[in-house]
């Protein structure tokens, strides 16, 4: 006995009015938008999380968001070429949203890299599970602090809420309208990338200023007493100064990260609106 008649009979008995094929196609499109964020963001997935776990988390998020798509499932086209185009569109939207969400974590990583270069600790490398690569000491510390702070403040809930808004503004069965034009959207993406550098400099500024003043002081000492080997003194002094400043300025760094979270969510909402 064929399977399709059984499914049709079961759907009729349960009172389900939507075709199961439409439901499966809609869910596949939803996964194309959700999975890029689950895979790429450190607070949801990362390279250290097994693929099965990331896929399961993506399916769970899809099930949570799927009730928003009930009205759209009847309009999903079943043609192969149109469906592939819609899936590519969903991947584009998912990657765009993931890039905006990642600016804080990328900025924290870059800020730690700045600190390591200026303090001379960039030779020590640690494995960071969230990004699946080796980074320097302060880059690892900043990334871990930012991730924990983001989860503590419930930022992942806001990201899921933003995804729910995107499903209402940019329907699965439609191509993004770019209501304000193509250029404002790409301009927002470019400015978001530029914001990453600004945030990185802001987060690392206390340690960068301290290491600069240390270099200035050692340079003045070398001018007064040339026999002092300031290069070897700096190799021991600058890492100690960097650690001390990081310990004393951690609350300032975290407060700045909290304020930048709101900036990131502002960019996320703007990108969603520009797509609609």
CSV table of C-alpha atoms in Angstrom, one decimal:
chain,number,residue,atom,x,y,z
A,1,UNK,CA,0.0,0.0,0.0
A,2,UNK,CA,1.4,3.4,-0.9
A,3,UNK,CA,2.4,5.8,1.8
A,4,UNK,CA,0.9,9.0,0.4
A,5,UNK,CA,-2.8,7.8,0.7
A,6,UNK,CA,-2.2,6.8,4.3
A,7,UNK,CA,-0.7,10.3,5.1
A,8,UNK,CA,-3.7,12.0,3.4
A,9,UNK,CA,-6.1,9.8,5.3
A,10,UNK,CA,-4.3,10.5,8.6
A,11,UNK,CA,-4.3,14.2,7.9
A,12,UNK,CA,-8.0,14.2,7.2
A,13,UNK,CA,-8.8,12.3,10.4
A,14,UNK,CA,-6.7,14.7,12.5
A,15,UNK,CA,-8.3,17.7,10.9
A,16,UNK,CA,-5.1,19.1,9.4
A,17,UNK,CA,-5.9,21.4,6.6
A,18,UNK,CA,-2.4,22.1,5.3
A,19,UNK,CA,-0.6,19.7,2.9
A,20,UNK,CA,2.3,17.9,4.6
A,21,UNK,CA,4.4,18.6,1.6
A,22,UNK,CA,4.0,22.3,2.1
A,23,UNK,CA,4.8,22.0,5.8
A,24,UNK,CA,8.0,20.1,5.0
A,25,UNK,CA,9.1,22.7,2.4
A,26,UNK,CA,8.3,25.6,4.7
A,27,UNK,CA,10.3,24.0,7.5
A,28,UNK,CA,13.3,23.4,5.1
A,29,UNK,CA,13.2,27.1,4.2
A,30,UNK,CA,13.1,28.0,7.9
A,31,UNK,CA,16.1,25.8,8.6
A,32,UNK,CA,18.0,27.6,5.9
A,33,UNK,CA,17.5,30.9,7.8
A,34,UNK,CA,18.1,29.5,11.3
A,35,UNK,CA,21.1,27.2,10.8
A,36,UNK,CA,23.7,29.8,9.7
A,37,UNK,CA,23.2,31.6,13.1
A,38,UNK,CA,23.3,28.4,15.1
A,39,UNK,CA,26.5,27.2,13.3
A,40,UNK,CA,28.4,30.5,13.2
A,41,UNK,CA,27.6,32.3,16.5
A,42,UNK,CA,29.8,31.3,19.5
A,43,UNK,CA,26.9,31.5,22.0
A,44,UNK,CA,24.7,29.0,20.2
A,45,UNK,CA,27.1,26.7,18.4
A,46,UNK,CA,30.7,27.1,17.4
A,47,UNK,CA,33.1,24.6,16.0
A,48,UNK,CA,33.4,22.7,19.3
A,49,UNK,CA,29.7,21.6,19.3
A,50,UNK,CA,29.1,18.4,17.4
A,51,UNK,CA,27.1,18.8,14.2
A,52,UNK,CA,24.3,16.6,15.5
A,53,UNK,CA,23.9,18.9,18.5
A,54,UNK,CA,23.8,22.0,16.3
A,55,UNK,CA,21.3,20.4,14.0
A,56,UNK,CA,19.2,19.4,16.9
A,57,UNK,CA,19.3,22.9,18.3
A,58,UNK,CA,18.4,24.3,14.9
A,59,UNK,CA,15.4,22.0,14.7
A,60,UNK,CA,14.3,23.0,18.2
A,61,UNK,CA,14.4,26.6,17.3
A,62,UNK,CA,12.6,25.9,14.1
A,63,UNK,CA,9.8,24.2,16.0
A,64,UNK,CA,9.6,27.2,18.3
A,65,UNK,CA,9.4,29.6,15.4
A,66,UNK,CA,7.2,27.5,13.1
A,67,UNK,CA,3.8,28.6,14.5
A,68,UNK,CA,4.6,32.0,12.9
A,69,UNK,CA,4.6,30.3,9.5
A,70,UNK,CA,1.2,28.5,9.5
A,71,UNK,CA,-0.3,31.2,7.3
A,72,UNK,CA,2.6,31.0,4.9
A,73,UNK,CA,2.8,27.2,4.4
A,74,UNK,CA,0.0,27.2,1.9
A,75,UNK,CA,1.8,29.6,-0.4
A,76,UNK,CA,5.2,27.8,-0.6
A,77,UNK,CA,5.9,27.0,-4.3
A,78,UNK,CA,6.7,23.4,-5.0
A,79,UNK,CA,8.6,24.0,-8.3
A,80,UNK,CA,12.2,22.9,-8.0
A,81,UNK,CA,13.8,26.0,-9.5
A,82,UNK,CA,11.7,28.4,-7.5
A,83,UNK,CA,12.2,26.5,-4.3
A,84,UNK,CA,16.0,26.4,-4.8
A,85,UNK,CA,15.9,30.2,-5.4
A,86,UNK,CA,13.9,30.7,-2.2
A,87,UNK,CA,16.4,28.5,-0.2
A,88,UNK,CA,19.3,30.5,-1.5
A,89,UNK,CA,17.5,33.6,-0.4
A,90,UNK,CA,17.0,32.2,3.1
A,91,UNK,CA,20.7,31.3,3.3
A,92,UNK,CA,21.5,34.9,2.3
A,93,UNK,CA,19.3,36.3,5.0
A,94,UNK,CA,20.6,33.9,7.6
A,95,UNK,CA,24.2,34.7,6.8
A,96,UNK,CA,23.5,38.4,6.9
A,97,UNK,CA,21.8,38.2,10.3
A,98,UNK,CA,24.6,36.0,11.6
A,99,UNK,CA,27.2,38.5,10.6
A,100,UNK,CA,25.4,41.3,12.4
A,101,UNK,CA,25.0,39.2,15.6
A,102,UNK,CA,28.7,38.2,15.5
A,103,UNK,CA,30.1,41.7,15.4
A,104,UNK,CA,30.4,41.9,19.2
A,105,UNK,CA,32.2,38.6,19.5
A,106,UNK,CA,34.5,39.3,16.6
A,107,UNK,CA,35.3,42.7,18.1
A,108,UNK,CA,36.1,41.1,21.5
A,109,UNK,CA,38.5,38.7,19.7
A,110,UNK,CA,40.1,41.5,17.7
A,111,UNK,CA,40.4,43.6,20.9
A,112,UNK,CA,42.2,40.8,22.6
A,113,UNK,CA,44.5,40.5,19.7
A,114,UNK,CA,45.4,44.2,20.0
A,115,UNK,CA,46.2,43.8,23.7
A,116,UNK,CA,48.4,40.8,23.0
A,117,UNK,CA,50.3,42.6,20.3
A,118,UNK,CA,50.9,45.7,22.4
A,119,UNK,CA,51.7,43.7,25.6
A,120,UNK,CA,54.0,41.2,23.9
A,121,UNK,CA,51.9,38.1,24.8
A,122,UNK,CA,50.8,37.2,21.3
A,123,UNK,CA,53.3,34.3,21.2
A,124,UNK,CA,51.2,32.3,23.6
A,125,UNK,CA,48.3,30.6,21.9
A,126,UNK,CA,45.2,28.9,23.3
A,127,UNK,CA,42.5,26.8,21.6
A,128,UNK,CA,39.1,28.5,21.6
A,129,UNK,CA,36.3,25.9,21.2
A,130,UNK,CA,33.7,28.5,20.1
A,131,UNK,CA,35.6,29.5,17.0
A,132,UNK,CA,37.6,26.3,16.5
A,133,UNK,CA,41.0,28.0,16.2
A,134,UNK,CA,43.9,29.1,18.2
A,135,UNK,CA,44.0,32.6,19.5
A,136,UNK,CA,46.2,34.6,21.9
A,137,UNK,CA,45.6,34.8,25.7
A,138,UNK,CA,43.7,38.1,25.9
A,139,UNK,CA,41.7,37.3,22.8
A,140,UNK,CA,40.5,34.1,24.5
A,141,UNK,CA,39.7,36.0,27.7
A,142,UNK,CA,37.7,38.7,26.0
A,143,UNK,CA,35.8,36.3,23.9
A,144,UNK,CA,34.9,34.1,26.8
A,145,UNK,CA,33.8,37.1,28.9
A,146,UNK,CA,31.7,38.5,26.1
A,147,UNK,CA,30.0,35.1,25.5
A,148,UNK,CA,29.2,34.6,29.2
A,149,UNK,CA,27.9,38.1,29.6
A,150,UNK,CA,25.7,37.8,26.5
A,151,UNK,CA,24.1,34.6,27.8
A,152,UNK,CA,23.8,36.0,31.3
A,153,UNK,CA,21.8,39.0,30.0
A,154,UNK,CA,19.6,36.8,27.9
A,155,UNK,CA,20.8,38.1,24.6
A,156,UNK,CA,20.1,34.8,22.9
A,157,UNK,CA,16.4,35.3,23.7
A,158,UNK,CA,16.5,38.7,21.9
A,159,UNK,CA,18.2,37.1,18.9
A,160,UNK,CA,15.4,34.5,18.7
A,161,UNK,CA,12.9,37.3,19.0
A,162,UNK,CA,14.6,39.2,16.2
A,163,UNK,CA,14.3,36.0,14.0
A,164,UNK,CA,10.6,35.9,14.8
A,165,UNK,CA,10.3,39.5,13.6
A,166,UNK,CA,12.3,38.7,10.4
A,167,UNK,CA,9.9,35.8,9.6
A,168,UNK,CA,6.9,38.2,9.8
A,169,UNK,CA,8.6,41.0,7.8
A,170,UNK,CA,10.4,38.9,5.2
A,171,UNK,CA,8.1,36.0,4.3
A,172,UNK,CA,9.5,32.6,3.3
A,173,UNK,CA,7.6,32.6,0.1
A,174,UNK,CA,8.8,36.0,-1.1
A,175,UNK,CA,12.0,37.6,-2.2
A,176,UNK,CA,13.3,40.4,0.0
A,177,UNK,CA,11.7,43.7,-1.2
A,178,UNK,CA,14.5,46.0,-0.1
A,179,UNK,CA,11.9,48.6,0.6
A,180,UNK,CA,14.5,51.4,0.9
A,181,UNK,CA,16.6,50.2,-2.0
A,182,UNK,CA,19.6,47.9,-2.3
A,183,UNK,CA,22.3,50.3,-1.3
A,184,UNK,CA,20.9,51.2,2.2
A,185,UNK,CA,21.1,47.4,3.1
A,186,UNK,CA,24.6,46.9,1.9
A,187,UNK,CA,25.6,50.3,3.4
A,188,UNK,CA,24.3,48.9,6.8
A,189,UNK,CA,26.3,45.7,6.4
A,190,UNK,CA,29.5,47.7,5.6
A,191,UNK,CA,28.9,50.1,8.5
A,192,UNK,CA,28.4,47.1,10.8
A,193,UNK,CA,31.8,45.7,9.7
A,194,UNK,CA,33.3,49.1,10.4
A,195,UNK,CA,31.6,49.1,13.8
A,196,UNK,CA,33.6,46.0,14.7
A,197,UNK,CA,36.9,47.9,14.6
A,198,UNK,CA,35.4,50.7,16.7
A,199,UNK,CA,34.1,48.4,19.3
A,200,UNK,CA,37.5,46.5,19.4
A,201,UNK,CA,39.4,49.7,20.0
A,202,UNK,CA,36.9,50.8,22.6
A,203,UNK,CA,37.2,47.6,24.6
A,204,UNK,CA,41.0,47.4,24.4
A,205,UNK,CA,41.6,51.1,25.0
A,206,UNK,CA,42.5,50.9,28.8
A,207,UNK,CA,45.2,48.3,28.2
A,208,UNK,CA,46.4,50.0,25.0
A,209,UNK,CA,46.8,53.3,26.8
A,210,UNK,CA,48.6,51.6,29.7
A,211,UNK,CA,51.1,49.8,27.5
A,212,UNK,CA,51.7,53.0,25.5
A,213,UNK,CA,52.5,54.9,28.7
A,214,UNK,CA,54.8,52.1,29.7
A,215,UNK,CA,56.6,52.2,26.4
A,216,UNK,CA,56.9,56.0,26.8
A,217,UNK,CA,58.3,55.7,30.3
A,218,UNK,CA,60.8,53.1,29.2
A,219,UNK,CA,61.8,55.2,26.3
A,220,UNK,CA,62.5,58.2,28.6
A,221,UNK,CA,64.5,55.9,31.0
A,222,UNK,CA,66.6,54.7,28.0
A,223,UNK,CA,67.3,58.3,27.1
A,224,UNK,CA,68.4,59.1,30.6
A,225,UNK,CA,70.3,55.8,31.3
A,226,UNK,CA,71.3,54.2,28.0
A,227,UNK,CA,72.9,51.3,29.8
A,228,UNK,CA,69.5,50.0,31.0
A,229,UNK,CA,68.3,47.3,28.7
A,230,UNK,CA,64.7,48.5,28.3
A,231,UNK,CA,63.9,45.9,25.7
A,232,UNK,CA,64.3,43.0,28.1
A,233,UNK,CA,62.7,45.0,30.9
A,234,UNK,CA,59.7,45.6,28.7
A,235,UNK,CA,59.3,41.9,28.0
A,236,UNK,CA,58.6,41.3,31.7
A,237,UNK,CA,56.9,44.6,32.6
A,238,UNK,CA,54.4,45.1,29.8
A,239,UNK,CA,52.6,41.7,30.3
A,240,UNK,CA,52.3,42.4,34.1
A,241,UNK,CA,50.9,45.9,33.4
A,242,UNK,CA,48.4,44.5,31.0
A,243,UNK,CA,47.2,41.8,33.4
A,244,UNK,CA,46.9,44.5,36.2
A,245,UNK,CA,44.9,46.9,34.0
A,246,UNK,CA,42.7,44.1,32.8
A,247,UNK,CA,41.9,43.1,36.4
A,248,UNK,CA,41.2,46.7,37.5
A,249,UNK,CA,39.3,47.7,34.3
A,250,UNK,CA,37.2,44.5,33.8
A,251,UNK,CA,34.0,46.3,35.0
A,252,UNK,CA,34.6,49.1,32.5
A,253,UNK,CA,35.1,46.6,29.7
A,254,UNK,CA,32.0,44.7,30.6
A,255,UNK,CA,29.9,47.9,30.9
A,256,UNK,CA,31.1,48.9,27.5
A,257,UNK,CA,30.2,45.5,26.1
A,258,UNK,CA,26.7,45.8,27.5
A,259,UNK,CA,26.3,49.2,25.8
A,260,UNK,CA,27.6,47.7,22.5
A,261,UNK,CA,25.0,44.9,22.8
A,262,UNK,CA,22.3,47.5,22.4
A,263,UNK,CA,24.1,48.9,19.3
A,264,UNK,CA,24.3,45.4,17.8
A,265,UNK,CA,20.6,44.8,18.3
A,266,UNK,CA,19.9,48.2,16.8
A,267,UNK,CA,21.9,47.2,13.7
A,268,UNK,CA,20.1,43.8,13.7
A,269,UNK,CA,16.6,45.4,13.7
A,270,UNK,CA,17.7,47.9,11.0
A,271,UNK,CA,19.0,45.1,8.7
A,272,UNK,CA,15.7,43.2,9.1
A,273,UNK,CA,13.7,46.3,8.3
A,274,UNK,CA,15.9,47.1,5.2
A,275,UNK,CA,15.3,43.6,3.9
A,276,UNK,CA,11.5,44.0,4.2
